mmCIF file of C-alpha atoms in Angstrom:
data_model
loop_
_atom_site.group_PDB
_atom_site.id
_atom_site.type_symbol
_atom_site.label_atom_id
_atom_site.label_comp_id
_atom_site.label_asym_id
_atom_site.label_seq_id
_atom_site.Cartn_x
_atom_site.Cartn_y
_atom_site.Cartn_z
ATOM 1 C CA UNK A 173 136.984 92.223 134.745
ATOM 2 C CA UNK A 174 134.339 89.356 133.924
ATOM 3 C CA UNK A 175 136.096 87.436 130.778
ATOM 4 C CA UNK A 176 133.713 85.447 129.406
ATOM 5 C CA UNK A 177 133.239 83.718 125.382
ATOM 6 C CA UNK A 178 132.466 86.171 122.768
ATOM 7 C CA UNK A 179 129.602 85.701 119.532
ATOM 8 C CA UNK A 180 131.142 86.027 116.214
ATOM 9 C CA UNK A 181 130.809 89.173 114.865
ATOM 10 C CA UNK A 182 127.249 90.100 113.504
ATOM 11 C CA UNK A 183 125.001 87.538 116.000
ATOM 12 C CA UNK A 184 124.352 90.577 118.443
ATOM 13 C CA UNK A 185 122.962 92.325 115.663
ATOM 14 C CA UNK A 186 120.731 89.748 115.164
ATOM 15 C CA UNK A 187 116.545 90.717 116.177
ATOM 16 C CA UNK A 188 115.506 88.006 117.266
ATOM 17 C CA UNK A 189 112.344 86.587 115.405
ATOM 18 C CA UNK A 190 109.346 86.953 116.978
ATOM 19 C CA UNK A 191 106.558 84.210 115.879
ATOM 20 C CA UNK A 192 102.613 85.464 115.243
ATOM 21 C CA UNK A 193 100.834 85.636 119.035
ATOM 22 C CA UNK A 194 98.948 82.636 119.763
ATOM 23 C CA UNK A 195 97.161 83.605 122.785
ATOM 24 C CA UNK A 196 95.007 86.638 124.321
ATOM 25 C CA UNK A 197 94.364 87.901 127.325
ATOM 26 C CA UNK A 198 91.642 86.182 129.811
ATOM 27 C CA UNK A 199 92.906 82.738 128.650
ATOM 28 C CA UNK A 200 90.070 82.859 125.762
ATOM 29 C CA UNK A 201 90.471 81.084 122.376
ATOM 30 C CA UNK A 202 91.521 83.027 119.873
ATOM 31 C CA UNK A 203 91.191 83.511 116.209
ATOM 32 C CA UNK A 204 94.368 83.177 115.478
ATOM 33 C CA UNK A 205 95.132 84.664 112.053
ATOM 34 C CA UNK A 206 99.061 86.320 112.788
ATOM 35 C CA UNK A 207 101.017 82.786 111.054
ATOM 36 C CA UNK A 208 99.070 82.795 107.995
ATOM 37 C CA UNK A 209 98.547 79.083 108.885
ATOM 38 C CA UNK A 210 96.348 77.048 106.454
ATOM 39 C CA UNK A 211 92.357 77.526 107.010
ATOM 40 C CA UNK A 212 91.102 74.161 107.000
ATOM 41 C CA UNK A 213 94.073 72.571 109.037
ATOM 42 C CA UNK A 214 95.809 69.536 108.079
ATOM 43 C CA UNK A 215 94.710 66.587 105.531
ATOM 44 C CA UNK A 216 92.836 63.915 107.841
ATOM 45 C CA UNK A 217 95.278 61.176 106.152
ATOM 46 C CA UNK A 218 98.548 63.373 107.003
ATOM 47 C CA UNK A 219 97.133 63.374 110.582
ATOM 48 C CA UNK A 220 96.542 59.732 110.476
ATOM 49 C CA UNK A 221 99.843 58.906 108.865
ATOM 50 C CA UNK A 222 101.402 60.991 111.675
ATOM 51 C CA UNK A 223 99.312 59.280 114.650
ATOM 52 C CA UNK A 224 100.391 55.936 113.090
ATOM 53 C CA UNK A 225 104.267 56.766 112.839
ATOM 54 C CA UNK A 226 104.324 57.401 116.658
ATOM 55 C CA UNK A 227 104.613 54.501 117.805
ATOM 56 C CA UNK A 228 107.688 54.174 115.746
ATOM 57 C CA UNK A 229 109.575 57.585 117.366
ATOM 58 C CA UNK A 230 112.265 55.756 119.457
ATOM 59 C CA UNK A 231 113.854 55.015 115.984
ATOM 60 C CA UNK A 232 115.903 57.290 114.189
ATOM 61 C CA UNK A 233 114.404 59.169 111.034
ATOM 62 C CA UNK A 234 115.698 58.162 107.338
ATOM 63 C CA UNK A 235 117.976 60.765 107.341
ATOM 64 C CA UNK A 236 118.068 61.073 103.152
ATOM 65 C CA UNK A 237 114.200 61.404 103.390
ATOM 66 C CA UNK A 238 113.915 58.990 100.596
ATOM 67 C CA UNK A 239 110.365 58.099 100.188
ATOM 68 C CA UNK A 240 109.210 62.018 101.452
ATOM 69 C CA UNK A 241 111.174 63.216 98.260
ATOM 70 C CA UNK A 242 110.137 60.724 95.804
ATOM 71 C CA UNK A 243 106.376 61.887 96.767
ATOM 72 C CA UNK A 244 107.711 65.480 96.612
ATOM 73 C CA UNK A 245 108.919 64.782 92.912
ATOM 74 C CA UNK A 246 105.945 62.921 92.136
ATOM 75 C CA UNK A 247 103.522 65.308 92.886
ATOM 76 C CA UNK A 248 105.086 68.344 91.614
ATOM 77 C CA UNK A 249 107.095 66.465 88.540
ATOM 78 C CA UNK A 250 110.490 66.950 89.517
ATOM 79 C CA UNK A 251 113.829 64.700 90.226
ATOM 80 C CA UNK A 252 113.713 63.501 93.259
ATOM 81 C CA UNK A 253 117.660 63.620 93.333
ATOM 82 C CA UNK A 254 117.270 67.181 93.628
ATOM 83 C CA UNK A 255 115.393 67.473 96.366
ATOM 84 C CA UNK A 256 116.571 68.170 100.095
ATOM 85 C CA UNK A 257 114.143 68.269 103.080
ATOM 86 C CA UNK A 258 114.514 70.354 106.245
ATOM 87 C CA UNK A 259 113.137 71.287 109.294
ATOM 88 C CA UNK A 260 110.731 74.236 107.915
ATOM 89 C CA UNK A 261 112.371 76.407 104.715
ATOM 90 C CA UNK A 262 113.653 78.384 107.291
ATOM 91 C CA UNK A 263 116.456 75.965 108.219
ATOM 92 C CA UNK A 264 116.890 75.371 104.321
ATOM 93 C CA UNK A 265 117.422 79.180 104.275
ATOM 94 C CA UNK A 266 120.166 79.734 107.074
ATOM 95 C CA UNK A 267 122.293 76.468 105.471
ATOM 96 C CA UNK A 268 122.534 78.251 102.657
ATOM 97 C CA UNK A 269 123.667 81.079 103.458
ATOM 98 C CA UNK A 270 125.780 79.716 106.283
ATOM 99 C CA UNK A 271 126.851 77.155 103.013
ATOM 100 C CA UNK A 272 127.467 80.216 100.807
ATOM 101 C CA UNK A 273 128.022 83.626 102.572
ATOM 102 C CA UNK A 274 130.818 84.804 104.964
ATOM 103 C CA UNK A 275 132.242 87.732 106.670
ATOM 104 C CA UNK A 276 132.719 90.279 103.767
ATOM 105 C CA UNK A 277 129.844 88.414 101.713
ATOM 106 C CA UNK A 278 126.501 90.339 100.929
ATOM 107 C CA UNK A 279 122.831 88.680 101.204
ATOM 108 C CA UNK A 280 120.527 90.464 98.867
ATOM 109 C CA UNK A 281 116.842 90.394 99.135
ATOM 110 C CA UNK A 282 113.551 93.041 98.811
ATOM 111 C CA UNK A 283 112.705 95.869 100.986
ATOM 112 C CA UNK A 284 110.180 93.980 102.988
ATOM 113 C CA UNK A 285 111.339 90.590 102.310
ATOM 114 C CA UNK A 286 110.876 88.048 104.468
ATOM 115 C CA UNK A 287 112.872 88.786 108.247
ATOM 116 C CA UNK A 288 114.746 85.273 108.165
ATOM 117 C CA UNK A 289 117.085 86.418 105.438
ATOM 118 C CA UNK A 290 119.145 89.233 107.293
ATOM 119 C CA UNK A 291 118.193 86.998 110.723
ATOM 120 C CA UNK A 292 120.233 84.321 109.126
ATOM 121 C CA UNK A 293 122.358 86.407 107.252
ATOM 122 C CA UNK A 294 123.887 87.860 110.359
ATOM 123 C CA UNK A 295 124.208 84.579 112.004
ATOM 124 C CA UNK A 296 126.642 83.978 109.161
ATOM 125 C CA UNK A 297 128.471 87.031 109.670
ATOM 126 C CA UNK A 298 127.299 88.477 106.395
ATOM 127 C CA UNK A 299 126.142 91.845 105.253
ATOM 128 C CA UNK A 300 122.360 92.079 104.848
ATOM 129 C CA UNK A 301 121.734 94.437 101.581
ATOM 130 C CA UNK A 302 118.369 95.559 100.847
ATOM 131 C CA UNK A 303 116.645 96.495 96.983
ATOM 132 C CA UNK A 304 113.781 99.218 97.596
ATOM 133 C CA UNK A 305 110.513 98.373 96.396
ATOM 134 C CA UNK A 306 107.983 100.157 93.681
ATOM 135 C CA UNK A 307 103.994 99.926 94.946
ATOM 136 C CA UNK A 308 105.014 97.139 97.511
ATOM 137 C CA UNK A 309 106.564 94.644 94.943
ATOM 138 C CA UNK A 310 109.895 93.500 94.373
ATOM 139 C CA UNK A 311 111.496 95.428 91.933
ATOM 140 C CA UNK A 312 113.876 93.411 89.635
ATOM 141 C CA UNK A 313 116.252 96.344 88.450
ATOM 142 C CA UNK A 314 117.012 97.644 91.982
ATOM 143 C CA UNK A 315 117.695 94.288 93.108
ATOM 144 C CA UNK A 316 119.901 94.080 89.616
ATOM 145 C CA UNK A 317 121.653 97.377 90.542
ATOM 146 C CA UNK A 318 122.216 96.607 94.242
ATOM 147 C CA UNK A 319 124.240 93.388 92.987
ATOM 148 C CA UNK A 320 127.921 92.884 93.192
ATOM 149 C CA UNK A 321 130.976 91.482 93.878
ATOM 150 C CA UNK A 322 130.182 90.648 97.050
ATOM 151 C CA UNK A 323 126.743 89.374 96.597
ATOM 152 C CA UNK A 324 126.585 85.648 97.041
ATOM 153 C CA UNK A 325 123.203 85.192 97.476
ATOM 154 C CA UNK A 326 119.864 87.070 96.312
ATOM 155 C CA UNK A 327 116.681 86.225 98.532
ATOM 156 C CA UNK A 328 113.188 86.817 96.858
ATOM 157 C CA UNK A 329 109.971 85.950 98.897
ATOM 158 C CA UNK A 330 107.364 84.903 95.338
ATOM 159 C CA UNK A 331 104.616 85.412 96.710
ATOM 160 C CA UNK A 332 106.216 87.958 99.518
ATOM 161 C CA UNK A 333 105.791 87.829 102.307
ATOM 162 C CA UNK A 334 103.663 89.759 104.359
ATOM 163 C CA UNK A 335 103.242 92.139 101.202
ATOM 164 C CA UNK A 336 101.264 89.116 99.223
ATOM 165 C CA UNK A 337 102.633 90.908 96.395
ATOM 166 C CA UNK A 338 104.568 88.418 93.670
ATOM 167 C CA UNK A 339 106.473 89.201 90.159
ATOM 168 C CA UNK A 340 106.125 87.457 87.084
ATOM 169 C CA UNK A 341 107.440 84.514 85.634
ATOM 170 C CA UNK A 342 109.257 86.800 83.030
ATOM 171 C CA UNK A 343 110.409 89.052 85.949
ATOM 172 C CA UNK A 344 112.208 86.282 87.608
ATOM 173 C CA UNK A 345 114.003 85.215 84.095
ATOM 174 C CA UNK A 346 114.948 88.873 83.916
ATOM 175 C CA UNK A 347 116.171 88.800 87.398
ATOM 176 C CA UNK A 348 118.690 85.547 86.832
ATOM 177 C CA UNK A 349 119.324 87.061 84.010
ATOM 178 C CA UNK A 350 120.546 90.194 85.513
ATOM 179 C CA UNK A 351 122.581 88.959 88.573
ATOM 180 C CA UNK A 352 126.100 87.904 88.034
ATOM 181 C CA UNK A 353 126.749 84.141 87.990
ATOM 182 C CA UNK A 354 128.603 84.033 90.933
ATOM 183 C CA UNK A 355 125.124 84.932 92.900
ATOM 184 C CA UNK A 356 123.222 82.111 93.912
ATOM 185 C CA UNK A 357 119.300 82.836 93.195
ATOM 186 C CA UNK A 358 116.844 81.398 95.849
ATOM 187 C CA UNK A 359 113.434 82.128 95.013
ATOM 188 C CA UNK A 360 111.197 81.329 98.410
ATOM 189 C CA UNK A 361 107.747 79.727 96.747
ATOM 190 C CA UNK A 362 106.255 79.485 100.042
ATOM 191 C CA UNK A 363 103.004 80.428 99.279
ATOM 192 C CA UNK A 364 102.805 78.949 95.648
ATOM 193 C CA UNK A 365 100.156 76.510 96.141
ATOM 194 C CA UNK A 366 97.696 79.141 96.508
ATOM 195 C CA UNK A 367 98.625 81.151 93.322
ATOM 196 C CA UNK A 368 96.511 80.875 89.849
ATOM 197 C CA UNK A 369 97.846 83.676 87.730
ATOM 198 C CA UNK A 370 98.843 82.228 84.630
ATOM 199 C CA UNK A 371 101.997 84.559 84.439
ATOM 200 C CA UNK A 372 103.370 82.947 87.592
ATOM 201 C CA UNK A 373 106.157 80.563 88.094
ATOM 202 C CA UNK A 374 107.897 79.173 91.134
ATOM 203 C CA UNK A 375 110.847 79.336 89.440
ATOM 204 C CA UNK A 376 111.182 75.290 88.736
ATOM 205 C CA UNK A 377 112.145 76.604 85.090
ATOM 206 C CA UNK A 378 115.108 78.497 86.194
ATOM 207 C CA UNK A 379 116.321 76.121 88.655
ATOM 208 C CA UNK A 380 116.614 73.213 86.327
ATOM 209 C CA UNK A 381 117.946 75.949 83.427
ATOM 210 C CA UNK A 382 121.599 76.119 85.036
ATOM 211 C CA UNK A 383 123.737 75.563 88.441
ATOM 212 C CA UNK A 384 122.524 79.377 90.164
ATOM 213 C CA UNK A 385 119.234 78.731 91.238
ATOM 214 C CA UNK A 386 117.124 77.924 93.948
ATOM 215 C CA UNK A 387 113.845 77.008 94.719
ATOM 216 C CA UNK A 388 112.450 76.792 98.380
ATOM 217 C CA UNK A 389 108.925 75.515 99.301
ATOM 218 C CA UNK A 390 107.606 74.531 102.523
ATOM 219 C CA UNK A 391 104.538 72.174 104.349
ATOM 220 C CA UNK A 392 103.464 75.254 106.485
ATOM 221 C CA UNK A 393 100.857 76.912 104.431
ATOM 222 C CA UNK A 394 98.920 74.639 101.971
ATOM 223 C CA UNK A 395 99.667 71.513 103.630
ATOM 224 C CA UNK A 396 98.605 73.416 106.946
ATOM 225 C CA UNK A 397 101.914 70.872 108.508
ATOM 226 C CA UNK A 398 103.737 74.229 110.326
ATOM 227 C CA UNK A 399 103.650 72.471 113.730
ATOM 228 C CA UNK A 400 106.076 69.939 112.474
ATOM 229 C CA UNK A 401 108.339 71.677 110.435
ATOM 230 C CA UNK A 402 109.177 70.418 106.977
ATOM 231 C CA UNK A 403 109.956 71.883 104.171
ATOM 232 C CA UNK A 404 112.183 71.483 101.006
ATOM 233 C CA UNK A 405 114.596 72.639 98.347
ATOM 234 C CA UNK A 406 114.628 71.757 94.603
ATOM 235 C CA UNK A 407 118.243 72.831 93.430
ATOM 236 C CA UNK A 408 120.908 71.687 90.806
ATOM 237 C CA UNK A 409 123.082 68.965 91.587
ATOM 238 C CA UNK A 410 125.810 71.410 92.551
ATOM 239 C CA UNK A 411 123.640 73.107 95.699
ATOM 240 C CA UNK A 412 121.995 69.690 96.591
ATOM 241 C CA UNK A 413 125.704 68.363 97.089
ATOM 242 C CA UNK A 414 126.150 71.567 99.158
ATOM 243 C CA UNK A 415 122.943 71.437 101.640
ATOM 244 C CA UNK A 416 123.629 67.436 102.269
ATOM 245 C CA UNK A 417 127.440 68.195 103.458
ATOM 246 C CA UNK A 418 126.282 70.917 105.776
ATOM 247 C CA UNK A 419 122.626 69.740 107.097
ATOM 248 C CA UNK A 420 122.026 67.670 109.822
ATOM 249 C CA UNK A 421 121.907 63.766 109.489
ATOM 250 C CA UNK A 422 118.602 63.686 110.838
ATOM 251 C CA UNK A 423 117.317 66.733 110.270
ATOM 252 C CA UNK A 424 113.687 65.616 109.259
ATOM 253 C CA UNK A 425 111.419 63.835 112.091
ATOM 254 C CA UNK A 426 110.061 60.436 110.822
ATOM 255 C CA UNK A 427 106.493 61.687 112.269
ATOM 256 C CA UNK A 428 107.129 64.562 109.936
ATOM 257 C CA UNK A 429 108.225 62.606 106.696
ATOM 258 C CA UNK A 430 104.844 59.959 107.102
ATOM 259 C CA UNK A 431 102.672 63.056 107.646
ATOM 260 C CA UNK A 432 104.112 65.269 104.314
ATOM 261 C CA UNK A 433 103.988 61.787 102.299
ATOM 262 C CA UNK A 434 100.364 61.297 103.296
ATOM 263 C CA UNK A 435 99.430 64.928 102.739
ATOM 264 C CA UNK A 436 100.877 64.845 99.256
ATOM 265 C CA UNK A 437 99.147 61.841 98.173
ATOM 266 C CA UNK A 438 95.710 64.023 99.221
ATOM 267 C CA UNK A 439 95.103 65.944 96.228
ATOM 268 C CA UNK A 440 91.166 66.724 97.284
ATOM 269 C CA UNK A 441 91.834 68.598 100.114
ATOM 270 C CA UNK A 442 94.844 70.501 98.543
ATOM 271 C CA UNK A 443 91.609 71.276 96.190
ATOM 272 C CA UNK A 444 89.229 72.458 98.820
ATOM 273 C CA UNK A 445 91.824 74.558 100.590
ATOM 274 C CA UNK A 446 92.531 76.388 97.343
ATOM 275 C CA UNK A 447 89.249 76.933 96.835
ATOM 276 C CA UNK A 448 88.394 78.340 100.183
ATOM 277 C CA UNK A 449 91.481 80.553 99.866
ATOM 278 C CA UNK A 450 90.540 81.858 96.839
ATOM 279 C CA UNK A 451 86.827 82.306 97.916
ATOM 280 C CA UNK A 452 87.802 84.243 100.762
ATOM 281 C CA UNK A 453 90.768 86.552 99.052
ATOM 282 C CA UNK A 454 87.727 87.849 96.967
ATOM 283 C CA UNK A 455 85.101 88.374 99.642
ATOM 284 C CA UNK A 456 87.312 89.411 102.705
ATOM 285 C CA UNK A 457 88.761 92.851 100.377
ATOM 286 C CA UNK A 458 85.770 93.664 99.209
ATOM 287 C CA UNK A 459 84.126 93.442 102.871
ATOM 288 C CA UNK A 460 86.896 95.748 103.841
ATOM 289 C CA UNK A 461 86.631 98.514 101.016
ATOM 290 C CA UNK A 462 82.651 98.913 102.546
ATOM 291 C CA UNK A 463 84.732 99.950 105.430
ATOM 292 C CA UNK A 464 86.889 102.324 104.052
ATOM 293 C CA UNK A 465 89.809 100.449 104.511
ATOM 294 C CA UNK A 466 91.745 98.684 101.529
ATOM 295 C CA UNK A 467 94.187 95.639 101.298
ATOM 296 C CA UNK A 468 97.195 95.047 99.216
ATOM 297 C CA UNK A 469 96.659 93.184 96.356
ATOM 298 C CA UNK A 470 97.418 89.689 97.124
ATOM 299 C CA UNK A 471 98.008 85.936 95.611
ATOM 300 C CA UNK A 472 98.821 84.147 99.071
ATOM 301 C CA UNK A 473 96.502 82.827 102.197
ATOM 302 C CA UNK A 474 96.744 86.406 103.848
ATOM 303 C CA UNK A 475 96.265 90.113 103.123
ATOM 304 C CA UNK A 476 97.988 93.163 104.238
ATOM 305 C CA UNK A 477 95.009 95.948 105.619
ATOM 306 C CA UNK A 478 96.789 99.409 105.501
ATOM 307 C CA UNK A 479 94.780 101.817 108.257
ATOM 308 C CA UNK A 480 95.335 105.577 108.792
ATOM 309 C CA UNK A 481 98.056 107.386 110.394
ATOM 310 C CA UNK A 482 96.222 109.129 112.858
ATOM 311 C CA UNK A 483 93.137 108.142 114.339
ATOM 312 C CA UNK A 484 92.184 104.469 113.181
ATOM 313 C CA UNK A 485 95.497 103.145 113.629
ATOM 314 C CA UNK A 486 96.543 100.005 112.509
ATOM 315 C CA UNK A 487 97.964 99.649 116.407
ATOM 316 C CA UNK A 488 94.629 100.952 117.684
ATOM 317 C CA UNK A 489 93.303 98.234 115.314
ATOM 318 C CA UNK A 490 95.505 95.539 116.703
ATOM 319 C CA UNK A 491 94.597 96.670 120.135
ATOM 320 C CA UNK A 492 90.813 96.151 119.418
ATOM 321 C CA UNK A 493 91.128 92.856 117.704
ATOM 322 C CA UNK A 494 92.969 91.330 120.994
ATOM 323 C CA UNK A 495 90.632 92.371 122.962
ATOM 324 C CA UNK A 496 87.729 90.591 120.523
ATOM 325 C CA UNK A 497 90.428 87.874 121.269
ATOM 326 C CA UNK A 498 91.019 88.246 117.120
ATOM 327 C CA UNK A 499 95.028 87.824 116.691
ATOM 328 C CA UNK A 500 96.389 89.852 113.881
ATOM 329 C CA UNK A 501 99.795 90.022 112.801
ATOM 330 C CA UNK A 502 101.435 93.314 113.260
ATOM 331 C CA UNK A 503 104.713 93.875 110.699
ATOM 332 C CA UNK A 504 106.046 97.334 112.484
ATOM 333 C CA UNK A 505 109.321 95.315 112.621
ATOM 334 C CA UNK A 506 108.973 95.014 108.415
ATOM 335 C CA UNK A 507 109.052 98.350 108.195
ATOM 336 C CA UNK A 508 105.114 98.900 107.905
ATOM 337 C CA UNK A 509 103.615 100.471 111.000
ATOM 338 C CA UNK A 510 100.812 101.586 109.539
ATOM 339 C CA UNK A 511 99.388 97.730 108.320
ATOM 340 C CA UNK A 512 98.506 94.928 109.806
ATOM 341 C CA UNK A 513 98.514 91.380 108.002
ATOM 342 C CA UNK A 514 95.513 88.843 108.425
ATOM 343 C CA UNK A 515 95.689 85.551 107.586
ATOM 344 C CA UNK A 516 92.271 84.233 105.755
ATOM 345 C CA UNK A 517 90.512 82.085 108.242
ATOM 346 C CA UNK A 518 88.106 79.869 108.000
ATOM 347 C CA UNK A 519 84.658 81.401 106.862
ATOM 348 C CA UNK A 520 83.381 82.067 110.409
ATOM 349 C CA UNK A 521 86.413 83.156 111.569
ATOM 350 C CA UNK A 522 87.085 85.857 108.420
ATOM 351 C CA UNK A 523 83.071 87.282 109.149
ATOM 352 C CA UNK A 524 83.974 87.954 112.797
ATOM 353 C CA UNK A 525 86.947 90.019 111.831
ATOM 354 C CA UNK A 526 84.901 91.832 109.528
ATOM 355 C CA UNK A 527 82.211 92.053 112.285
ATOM 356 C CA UNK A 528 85.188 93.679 114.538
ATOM 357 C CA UNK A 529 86.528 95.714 112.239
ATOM 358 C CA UNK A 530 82.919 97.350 111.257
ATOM 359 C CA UNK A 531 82.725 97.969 114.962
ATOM 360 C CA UNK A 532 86.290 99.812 115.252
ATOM 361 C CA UNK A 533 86.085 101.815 112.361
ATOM 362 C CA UNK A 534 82.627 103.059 113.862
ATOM 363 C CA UNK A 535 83.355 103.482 117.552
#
């Protein structure tokens, strides 16, 4: 008998993640549209900042981040002291659960939350526990209900994530409000730049209201940074202790800190990508509904196209879209085989989808 080392219990459940395709067939380029990346790529000074800081990459990064956070608080109005930087919210999101959740601990997030919460949740040795949904939204009682003893942390994806779906400012109060103390609240704002509903809030409110809350946000979307991975937590002085014992020293490239201080400082094209975004979340819906097919409603950069059962598939529809070398994100693995989310391209890009998609739903 082959002895050989053993994972802790709960990593072989573990699916691994599998990232949006970025290539098709026939070595083509591709529309790619599966990472809900941002449309108009990254601010011009973020790139220069980031072509200028290579020269400097045989030195070590500032590992506090010090000057990336203060732009992070000025721009957004917050205490810089609260802020802690990582490598992409995702590695915010598995330190705090590895931080706060254990064997015999419960993670708690929506029915088609976000996949990195029970990825990471596992990884901890944790119980992943799931909150059903009501017409694809989070649904603050269930979560409520679902909480418990065990429950040391409650995940929710505002705007979610692929649903585009998000819940009110009031909903979230309701939501702290309803957990018990014990249960650390991190509300994922990944996609808040985009949103202009007046009854929305990333949750800074709630964070700086007590020591239970969270706030994630990330350079991915908006800031069209995902390449380099940065993102960042605003928490009470109690969590921010926590994440600085139990993150890396450097866990933050220097490239990436020069690029997300430039892009912050570049408040006209955090304008025009807004604007395009919100252009196209109009026009790309309503150019599906002449099809016959509808989208969820949505506040982020992407929508979620539901297709048939039988017939005009949303795998037949994947299918076709490859082959137009058009890559769409199929979310099967969230528990919704019958959609497929797009990200909204740029202008050209979203008219050839539409283009492909006339041409499937007629062939």
């Amino acid at each position: 008998m082959t002895i050989r080392p053993e994972p802790k219990p709960g990593v072989m459940e573990i699916s691994p993640y599998v990232g949006g395709k970025s290539a098709v067939p026939g070595g083509r380029k591709p529309i790619k549209l599966s990472s809900n990346e941002g449309a108009l790529g990254p601010s011009p000074k973020a790139v220069e900042a980031l072509a200028k800081s290579a020269m400097d990459m045989h030195r070590y990064p500032d590992g506090g981040a010090v000057a990336l956070r203060a732009a992070i608080a000025k721009r957004f109005g917050l205490d810089a002291e609260r802020i802690v930087c990582g490598a992409g919210s995702d590695e915010l999101i598995a330190l705090l659960i590895k931080a706060y959740a254990g064997p015999g601990d419960e993670v708690l997030y929506s029915q088609y939350g976000f996949v990195m919460y029970p990825i990471s949740t596992h990884a901890a040795g944790a119980t992943p526990v799931t909150a059903p949904e009501k017409g694809y939204r989070s649904d603050v009682e269930a979560l409520i209900a679902k909480a418990g003893p065990k429950t040391k942390l409650c995940f929710v994806a505002n705007p979610n994530n692929p649903t585009g779906s998000f819940i009110t400012g009031a909903e979230l109060k309701r939501l702290r409000d309803g957990l018990p103390p014990h249960t650390l609240l991190v509300i994922d704002a990944a996609y808040a730049e985009y949103v202009s509903r007046n009854d929305y809030s990333a949750g800074v409110e709630l964070v700086d209201a007590g020591a239970n809350t969270v706030m994630l946000r990330t350079f991915s979307k908006m800031f069209a940074m995902g390449g380099l991975r940065l993102g960042w937590a605003y928490a009470p002085a109690n969590v921010v202790d926590v994440l600085n014992r139990v993150r890396g020293p450097f866990n933050v490239s220097a490239q990436a800190q020069a690029a997300g201080v430039a892009a912050l400082e570049d408040l006209a094209h955090q304008d025009a990508s807004r604007a395009h975004n919100e252009r196209m979340l109009a026009w790309f819906p309503a150019e599906l509904a002449k099809l016959g097919l509808s989208a969820l409603p949505s506040v982020g950069n992407f929508v979620l196209i539901e297709f048939p059962k039988a017939g005009k598939t949303a795998a037949a529809a994947n299918e076709f879209l490859m082959a137009r070398a058009i890559i769409p994100r199929a979310v099967a693995n969230y528990g919704l085989p019958d959609f497929l989310r797009v990200t909204l391209g740029a202008e050209a890009e979203m008219r050839e989808v539409v283009a492909a998609l006339t041409d499937f739903m007629k062939a």
